[in-house]
CSV table of C-alpha atoms in Angstrom, one decimal:
chain,number,residue,atom,x,y,z
I,13,UNK,CA,50.4,-88.7,106.8
I,14,UNK,CA,49.7,-85.1,107.6
I,15,UNK,CA,46.0,-84.0,107.9
I,16,UNK,CA,46.5,-81.6,104.9
I,17,UNK,CA,47.6,-84.5,102.7
I,18,UNK,CA,44.7,-86.8,103.7
I,19,UNK,CA,42.0,-87.5,101.1
I,20,UNK,CA,39.4,-87.3,103.9
I,21,UNK,CA,39.8,-85.6,107.3
I,22,UNK,CA,37.2,-85.3,110.0
I,23,UNK,CA,37.9,-82.5,112.4
I,24,UNK,CA,36.4,-81.0,115.6
I,25,UNK,CA,34.3,-77.9,115.3
I,26,UNK,CA,35.5,-75.3,117.8
I,27,UNK,CA,32.8,-74.2,120.2
I,28,UNK,CA,30.5,-77.1,119.3
I,29,UNK,CA,29.6,-80.3,121.0
I,30,UNK,CA,32.5,-82.6,120.3
I,31,UNK,CA,30.3,-85.7,120.1
I,32,UNK,CA,27.6,-84.2,117.9
I,33,UNK,CA,29.3,-82.0,115.2
I,34,UNK,CA,32.3,-82.4,112.9
I,35,UNK,CA,33.8,-80.8,109.9
I,36,UNK,CA,34.4,-83.2,107.0
I,37,UNK,CA,37.0,-82.2,104.4
I,38,UNK,CA,37.6,-84.1,101.2
I,39,UNK,CA,40.3,-83.3,98.7
I,40,UNK,CA,40.6,-85.7,95.7
I,41,UNK,CA,40.4,-86.0,91.9
I,42,UNK,CA,37.0,-85.0,90.6
I,43,UNK,CA,34.5,-87.6,89.3
I,44,UNK,CA,31.0,-87.5,87.9
I,45,UNK,CA,28.5,-88.0,90.7
I,46,UNK,CA,31.1,-87.6,93.5
I,47,UNK,CA,29.0,-85.0,95.4
I,48,UNK,CA,26.0,-87.2,95.1
I,49,UNK,CA,27.8,-90.2,96.6
I,50,UNK,CA,29.3,-88.1,99.4
I,51,UNK,CA,26.0,-86.6,100.5
I,52,UNK,CA,24.4,-90.0,100.3
I,53,UNK,CA,27.1,-91.4,102.6
I,54,UNK,CA,26.6,-88.6,105.1
I,55,UNK,CA,22.8,-89.3,105.1
I,56,UNK,CA,23.4,-93.0,105.7
I,57,UNK,CA,25.4,-92.2,108.8
I,58,UNK,CA,22.5,-90.2,110.2
I,59,UNK,CA,24.2,-86.8,109.7
I,60,UNK,CA,22.5,-83.5,108.9
I,61,UNK,CA,24.5,-81.0,106.7
I,62,UNK,CA,24.5,-77.6,108.4
I,63,UNK,CA,26.9,-75.9,106.0
I,64,UNK,CA,28.7,-77.0,102.9
I,65,UNK,CA,31.2,-75.7,100.3
I,66,UNK,CA,32.0,-77.5,97.1
I,67,UNK,CA,34.6,-76.4,94.5
I,68,UNK,CA,36.2,-78.1,91.5
I,69,UNK,CA,38.2,-77.1,88.4
I,70,UNK,CA,37.0,-80.2,86.6
I,71,UNK,CA,40.1,-82.2,87.6
I,72,UNK,CA,40.4,-81.7,91.3
I,73,UNK,CA,37.7,-81.1,93.9
I,74,UNK,CA,37.6,-79.8,97.4
I,75,UNK,CA,34.6,-80.4,99.6
I,76,UNK,CA,33.9,-79.1,103.1
I,77,UNK,CA,30.8,-80.1,105.1
I,78,UNK,CA,29.9,-79.2,108.6
I,79,UNK,CA,27.6,-82.0,109.8
I,80,UNK,CA,25.6,-82.7,113.0
I,81,UNK,CA,24.3,-86.0,114.3
I,82,UNK,CA,20.6,-86.4,114.2
I,83,UNK,CA,18.8,-87.2,117.5
I,84,UNK,CA,19.6,-90.6,119.0
I,85,UNK,CA,22.1,-91.5,116.3
I,86,UNK,CA,25.5,-92.8,117.6
I,87,UNK,CA,28.8,-91.3,116.3
I,88,UNK,CA,30.9,-93.5,113.9
I,89,UNK,CA,33.5,-91.0,112.8
I,90,UNK,CA,36.4,-93.5,112.1
I,91,UNK,CA,34.0,-95.7,110.0
I,92,UNK,CA,32.7,-92.7,108.1
I,93,UNK,CA,36.3,-91.7,107.2
I,94,UNK,CA,37.0,-95.2,105.9
I,95,UNK,CA,33.8,-95.3,103.8
I,96,UNK,CA,34.4,-91.9,102.3
I,97,UNK,CA,37.9,-92.8,101.4
I,98,UNK,CA,36.6,-95.8,99.5
I,99,UNK,CA,34.3,-93.8,97.2
I,100,UNK,CA,36.9,-91.0,96.5
I,101,UNK,CA,38.9,-91.4,93.2
I,102,UNK,CA,42.6,-91.9,93.7
I,103,UNK,CA,43.8,-91.0,90.2
I,104,UNK,CA,43.0,-88.4,87.6
I,105,UNK,CA,42.2,-89.1,83.9
I,106,UNK,CA,39.2,-90.0,81.9
I,107,UNK,CA,38.7,-93.4,83.5
I,108,UNK,CA,38.5,-91.8,87.0
I,109,UNK,CA,36.4,-88.8,85.9
I,110,UNK,CA,33.7,-90.9,84.2
I,111,UNK,CA,33.6,-94.1,86.1
I,112,UNK,CA,30.5,-92.9,88.0
I,113,UNK,CA,28.6,-92.7,84.7
I,114,UNK,CA,29.2,-96.5,84.0
I,115,UNK,CA,27.5,-97.6,87.2
I,116,UNK,CA,24.3,-98.3,85.4
I,117,UNK,CA,26.0,-100.7,83.1
I,118,UNK,CA,27.5,-102.8,85.9
I,119,UNK,CA,26.0,-106.3,86.2
I,120,UNK,CA,23.4,-106.8,88.8
I,121,UNK,CA,24.7,-108.2,92.1
I,122,UNK,CA,23.6,-111.7,93.1
I,123,UNK,CA,21.6,-111.8,96.3
I,124,UNK,CA,22.7,-113.9,99.2
I,125,UNK,CA,20.9,-115.5,102.1
I,126,UNK,CA,22.2,-115.0,105.6
I,127,UNK,CA,20.9,-117.4,108.2
I,128,UNK,CA,21.3,-116.9,111.9
I,129,UNK,CA,20.2,-119.3,114.6
I,130,UNK,CA,20.4,-118.3,118.2
I,131,UNK,CA,18.3,-117.7,121.3
I,132,UNK,CA,16.1,-114.7,121.8
I,133,UNK,CA,17.3,-111.7,123.8
I,134,UNK,CA,16.2,-108.1,124.0
I,135,UNK,CA,17.7,-105.9,121.3
I,136,UNK,CA,19.3,-108.8,119.3
I,137,UNK,CA,17.7,-107.8,116.0
I,138,UNK,CA,18.7,-104.2,116.4
I,139,UNK,CA,22.3,-105.2,117.2
I,140,UNK,CA,22.4,-107.6,114.1
I,141,UNK,CA,21.2,-104.9,111.8
I,142,UNK,CA,23.8,-102.5,113.1
I,143,UNK,CA,26.6,-105.0,112.7
I,144,UNK,CA,25.6,-105.8,109.1
I,145,UNK,CA,25.6,-102.1,108.3
I,146,UNK,CA,29.1,-101.7,109.8
I,147,UNK,CA,30.1,-104.7,107.6
I,148,UNK,CA,28.9,-102.9,104.5
I,149,UNK,CA,26.1,-105.3,103.9
I,150,UNK,CA,22.8,-104.1,102.5
I,151,UNK,CA,19.7,-106.0,103.8
I,152,UNK,CA,16.7,-105.8,101.4
I,153,UNK,CA,14.4,-108.5,102.9
I,154,UNK,CA,14.1,-110.2,106.3
I,155,UNK,CA,12.2,-113.1,107.7
I,156,UNK,CA,12.3,-113.3,111.5
I,157,UNK,CA,11.0,-116.3,113.5
I,158,UNK,CA,10.9,-116.8,117.3
I,159,UNK,CA,9.8,-120.2,118.5
I,160,UNK,CA,8.1,-121.1,121.8
I,161,UNK,CA,11.4,-122.2,123.2
I,162,UNK,CA,12.8,-118.7,122.5
I,163,UNK,CA,14.9,-120.1,119.7
I,164,UNK,CA,15.3,-117.6,116.9
I,165,UNK,CA,15.8,-118.2,113.2
I,166,UNK,CA,16.6,-115.0,111.3
I,167,UNK,CA,16.8,-115.0,107.5
I,168,UNK,CA,18.3,-111.9,105.8
I,169,UNK,CA,18.4,-111.4,102.0
I,170,UNK,CA,21.5,-109.3,101.5
I,171,UNK,CA,23.8,-107.6,99.0
I,172,UNK,CA,27.5,-107.3,99.6
I,173,UNK,CA,28.5,-103.7,98.9
I,174,UNK,CA,32.1,-104.8,98.8
I,175,UNK,CA,31.2,-107.3,96.1
I,176,UNK,CA,33.4,-110.0,97.8
I,177,UNK,CA,30.8,-112.6,98.4
I,178,UNK,CA,30.9,-115.6,98.0
I,179,UNK,CA,34.6,-115.5,98.7
I,180,UNK,CA,35.4,-117.6,101.8
I,181,UNK,CA,37.2,-114.9,103.7
I,182,UNK,CA,34.2,-112.5,103.3
I,183,UNK,CA,31.8,-115.2,104.6
I,184,UNK,CA,34.0,-115.8,107.6
I,185,UNK,CA,34.3,-112.1,108.3
I,186,UNK,CA,30.6,-111.5,108.3
I,187,UNK,CA,29.8,-114.6,110.3
I,188,UNK,CA,32.4,-113.8,112.9
I,189,UNK,CA,30.9,-110.3,113.3
I,190,UNK,CA,27.4,-111.8,113.6
I,191,UNK,CA,28.4,-114.4,116.2
I,192,UNK,CA,30.3,-111.8,118.3
I,193,UNK,CA,27.2,-109.6,118.2
I,194,UNK,CA,24.8,-112.4,119.3
I,195,UNK,CA,27.2,-113.4,122.1
I,196,UNK,CA,26.1,-117.0,122.3
I,197,UNK,CA,28.4,-119.9,122.0
I,198,UNK,CA,25.9,-122.2,120.2
I,199,UNK,CA,24.8,-119.5,117.7
I,200,UNK,CA,25.1,-120.5,114.1
I,201,UNK,CA,25.6,-118.4,111.0
I,202,UNK,CA,25.7,-119.3,107.3
I,203,UNK,CA,25.7,-117.5,104.0
I,204,UNK,CA,24.7,-119.0,100.7
I,205,UNK,CA,23.3,-117.8,97.4
I,206,UNK,CA,19.7,-116.8,97.7
I,207,UNK,CA,17.4,-119.5,96.1
I,208,UNK,CA,15.8,-118.4,92.8
I,209,UNK,CA,12.4,-116.8,93.4
I,210,UNK,CA,13.0,-116.3,97.1
I,211,UNK,CA,13.6,-112.5,96.8
I,212,UNK,CA,10.0,-111.7,96.0
I,213,UNK,CA,7.8,-110.2,98.6
I,214,UNK,CA,5.4,-112.5,100.5
I,215,UNK,CA,3.0,-112.4,103.5
I,216,UNK,CA,5.6,-113.8,105.9
I,217,UNK,CA,8.5,-111.5,105.3
I,218,UNK,CA,9.2,-107.8,105.1
I,219,UNK,CA,10.9,-106.0,102.3
I,220,UNK,CA,13.3,-103.3,103.7
I,221,UNK,CA,13.4,-100.3,101.4
I,222,UNK,CA,15.1,-96.9,101.6
I,223,UNK,CA,12.5,-94.3,102.3
I,224,UNK,CA,14.6,-91.5,103.8
I,225,UNK,CA,14.5,-89.3,100.7
I,226,UNK,CA,13.1,-89.2,97.3
I,227,UNK,CA,15.7,-91.2,95.3
I,228,UNK,CA,13.0,-93.8,94.4
I,229,UNK,CA,11.7,-91.4,91.8
I,230,UNK,CA,13.4,-90.2,88.6
I,231,UNK,CA,15.1,-86.8,88.9
I,232,UNK,CA,13.2,-83.8,87.7
I,233,UNK,CA,14.5,-82.0,84.6
I,234,UNK,CA,16.0,-78.7,85.6
I,235,UNK,CA,16.2,-77.6,82.0
I,236,UNK,CA,12.4,-77.3,81.9
I,237,UNK,CA,12.6,-74.1,83.9
I,238,UNK,CA,14.5,-72.4,81.1
I,239,UNK,CA,11.9,-73.0,78.4
I,240,UNK,CA,9.8,-70.0,79.5
I,241,UNK,CA,12.5,-67.4,79.2
I,242,UNK,CA,12.5,-64.8,76.5
I,243,UNK,CA,16.2,-63.8,76.7
I,244,UNK,CA,19.1,-65.7,78.2
I,245,UNK,CA,21.0,-62.4,78.9
I,246,UNK,CA,18.4,-60.8,81.2
I,247,UNK,CA,18.2,-61.3,84.9
I,248,UNK,CA,14.5,-60.8,84.8
I,249,UNK,CA,14.0,-63.5,82.2
I,250,UNK,CA,16.4,-66.0,84.0
I,251,UNK,CA,14.3,-65.9,87.1
I,252,UNK,CA,11.8,-68.8,87.4
I,253,UNK,CA,10.0,-69.8,90.6
I,254,UNK,CA,7.4,-72.3,91.6
I,255,UNK,CA,5.2,-72.9,94.5
I,256,UNK,CA,5.7,-76.4,96.0
I,257,UNK,CA,4.4,-78.4,98.9
I,258,UNK,CA,7.1,-78.9,101.6
I,259,UNK,CA,6.6,-81.9,103.7
I,260,UNK,CA,8.4,-80.9,106.9
I,261,UNK,CA,9.2,-83.3,109.6
I,262,UNK,CA,9.8,-80.5,112.1
I,263,UNK,CA,6.2,-79.6,112.0
I,264,UNK,CA,6.6,-76.2,110.4
I,265,UNK,CA,3.9,-76.9,107.9
I,266,UNK,CA,3.9,-76.5,104.1
I,267,UNK,CA,6.3,-74.0,102.6
I,268,UNK,CA,7.3,-73.0,99.1
I,269,UNK,CA,10.4,-74.0,97.2
I,270,UNK,CA,12.1,-71.2,95.3
I,271,UNK,CA,14.4,-71.8,92.4
I,272,UNK,CA,16.0,-69.0,90.4
I,273,UNK,CA,18.5,-69.1,87.5
I,274,UNK,CA,20.8,-66.2,86.7
I,275,UNK,CA,23.0,-66.1,83.6
I,276,UNK,CA,24.3,-62.5,84.1
I,277,UNK,CA,26.3,-62.8,87.3
I,278,UNK,CA,29.1,-64.5,85.4
I,279,UNK,CA,29.6,-65.2,81.7
I,280,UNK,CA,31.0,-68.7,82.3
I,281,UNK,CA,28.4,-70.2,84.6
I,282,UNK,CA,24.7,-70.2,85.4
I,283,UNK,CA,23.9,-69.4,89.0
I,284,UNK,CA,21.1,-71.5,90.5
I,285,UNK,CA,19.7,-70.2,93.8
I,286,UNK,CA,17.5,-72.5,95.8
I,287,UNK,CA,15.6,-71.7,99.0
I,288,UNK,CA,13.4,-74.2,100.8
I,289,UNK,CA,12.8,-75.7,104.2
I,290,UNK,CA,15.5,-78.0,105.5
I,291,UNK,CA,14.7,-81.7,105.9
I,292,UNK,CA,16.5,-85.0,106.0
I,293,UNK,CA,18.2,-85.9,102.8
I,294,UNK,CA,17.7,-82.5,101.2
I,295,UNK,CA,21.3,-81.9,100.0
I,296,UNK,CA,21.5,-85.5,98.7
I,297,UNK,CA,18.3,-85.1,96.7
I,298,UNK,CA,19.6,-81.8,95.2
I,299,UNK,CA,22.9,-83.4,94.2
I,300,UNK,CA,21.2,-86.5,92.8
I,301,UNK,CA,18.9,-84.3,90.7
I,302,UNK,CA,21.8,-82.2,89.3
I,303,UNK,CA,23.7,-85.4,88.5
I,304,UNK,CA,20.8,-87.1,86.7
I,305,UNK,CA,20.2,-84.1,84.4
I,306,UNK,CA,23.9,-84.0,83.5
I,307,UNK,CA,24.8,-80.6,84.8
I,308,UNK,CA,28.3,-79.9,86.1
I,309,UNK,CA,28.7,-78.1,89.4
I,310,UNK,CA,31.9,-75.9,89.5
I,311,UNK,CA,31.2,-74.3,92.9
I,312,UNK,CA,28.4,-74.8,95.4
I,313,UNK,CA,27.5,-73.3,98.8
I,314,UNK,CA,24.8,-74.7,101.2
I,315,UNK,CA,23.7,-73.1,104.4
I,316,UNK,CA,21.0,-74.0,106.9
I,317,UNK,CA,19.8,-70.9,108.7
I,318,UNK,CA,18.5,-70.8,112.2
I,319,UNK,CA,14.9,-70.7,111.0
I,320,UNK,CA,15.4,-74.2,109.4
I,321,UNK,CA,15.5,-72.6,105.9
I,322,UNK,CA,18.1,-74.1,103.6
I,323,UNK,CA,19.7,-71.9,100.9
I,324,UNK,CA,21.9,-73.2,98.2
I,325,UNK,CA,23.9,-71.4,95.5
I,326,UNK,CA,25.3,-73.5,92.6
I,327,UNK,CA,27.5,-72.3,89.8
I,328,UNK,CA,26.8,-74.8,87.0
I,329,UNK,CA,27.5,-75.5,83.3
I,330,UNK,CA,26.2,-77.7,80.6
I,331,UNK,CA,28.3,-80.8,79.7
I,332,UNK,CA,29.9,-78.8,76.9
I,333,UNK,CA,31.0,-76.1,79.3
I,334,UNK,CA,28.4,-73.5,78.3
I,335,UNK,CA,25.7,-71.8,80.4
I,336,UNK,CA,22.2,-73.3,80.7
I,337,UNK,CA,20.4,-71.9,77.7
I,338,UNK,CA,17.0,-72.2,76.2
I,339,UNK,CA,18.5,-74.2,73.3
I,340,UNK,CA,19.7,-76.7,75.9
I,341,UNK,CA,16.3,-77.1,77.4
I,342,UNK,CA,14.4,-80.3,76.8
I,343,UNK,CA,10.8,-81.1,77.3
I,344,UNK,CA,10.1,-83.2,80.4
I,345,UNK,CA,7.1,-85.1,81.6
I,346,UNK,CA,8.5,-85.3,85.1
I,347,UNK,CA,8.1,-82.8,88.0
I,348,UNK,CA,10.5,-79.8,88.0
I,349,UNK,CA,13.3,-79.4,90.5
I,350,UNK,CA,11.1,-78.3,93.4
I,351,UNK,CA,9.4,-81.6,93.2
I,352,UNK,CA,12.6,-83.3,94.3
I,353,UNK,CA,13.1,-80.8,97.2
I,354,UNK,CA,9.6,-80.6,98.9
């Protein structure tokens, strides 16, 4: 298959470090929440979005992201390509376009208990976690025990992202990867349904939670920013900005988050301009917020400047295809959009 026909292609960036930067291109049928899922996947692979372009006509979308590896994160470009291909729709139509909306109605996954018995060695826990991540297994609780004889009993409470457990072939696949990782002939591995009540937190185990970005909180209502406007046809009335605290891991201190809406640039879309400090997971938080408030993005451009400021321009519509208007605004008790970005 030619590169131009591929759903996902990962290309070298000319003039950049071949091991640290790539250009990720995605061309596939559009789907609700696709941008959110793609940016989450890039975040999970330890990638920072330096530049991004997103375009869709409602049926087909084209995404380009220039990404860079964060410090000390190894490159897994072939695996990234495989994972991205799995989340991209393969067919058009209502079922493909709206299947992301039905995720909340899917039945909850049953947790499983992965038990590994081996002898201790330096770095074994790190290697195990990496192998489970490569196997598309999510660990949400762990209980690690090392005895006086250096014998190790590791218990991992897991979810199978492929949803193939407890099929025998999936159990064998995971256990074979774990045994190869441990590298000990007498190592043992087993997977069974987690006992009822064992998933709760206790004093002898650690709950592993995602804390990289603010997806643990409900998204802010972007429509709240339109409630103070006097006229939807005036640039002056469409401009709303807030001062926000910016937690910056680079040590640049606290900065403001600027959000502006313009309905006069084009009659078909509302232009949302966002300027704030760059941080890990920023683009994902933005796309997640836009998805949660049911706003469609027709075109988007993201750029991280040399001063670590991130600027995003989004051309958006309401679900019915109209601009964001005061009539579409709804009261919200949650924080506004800048709350999801600082």
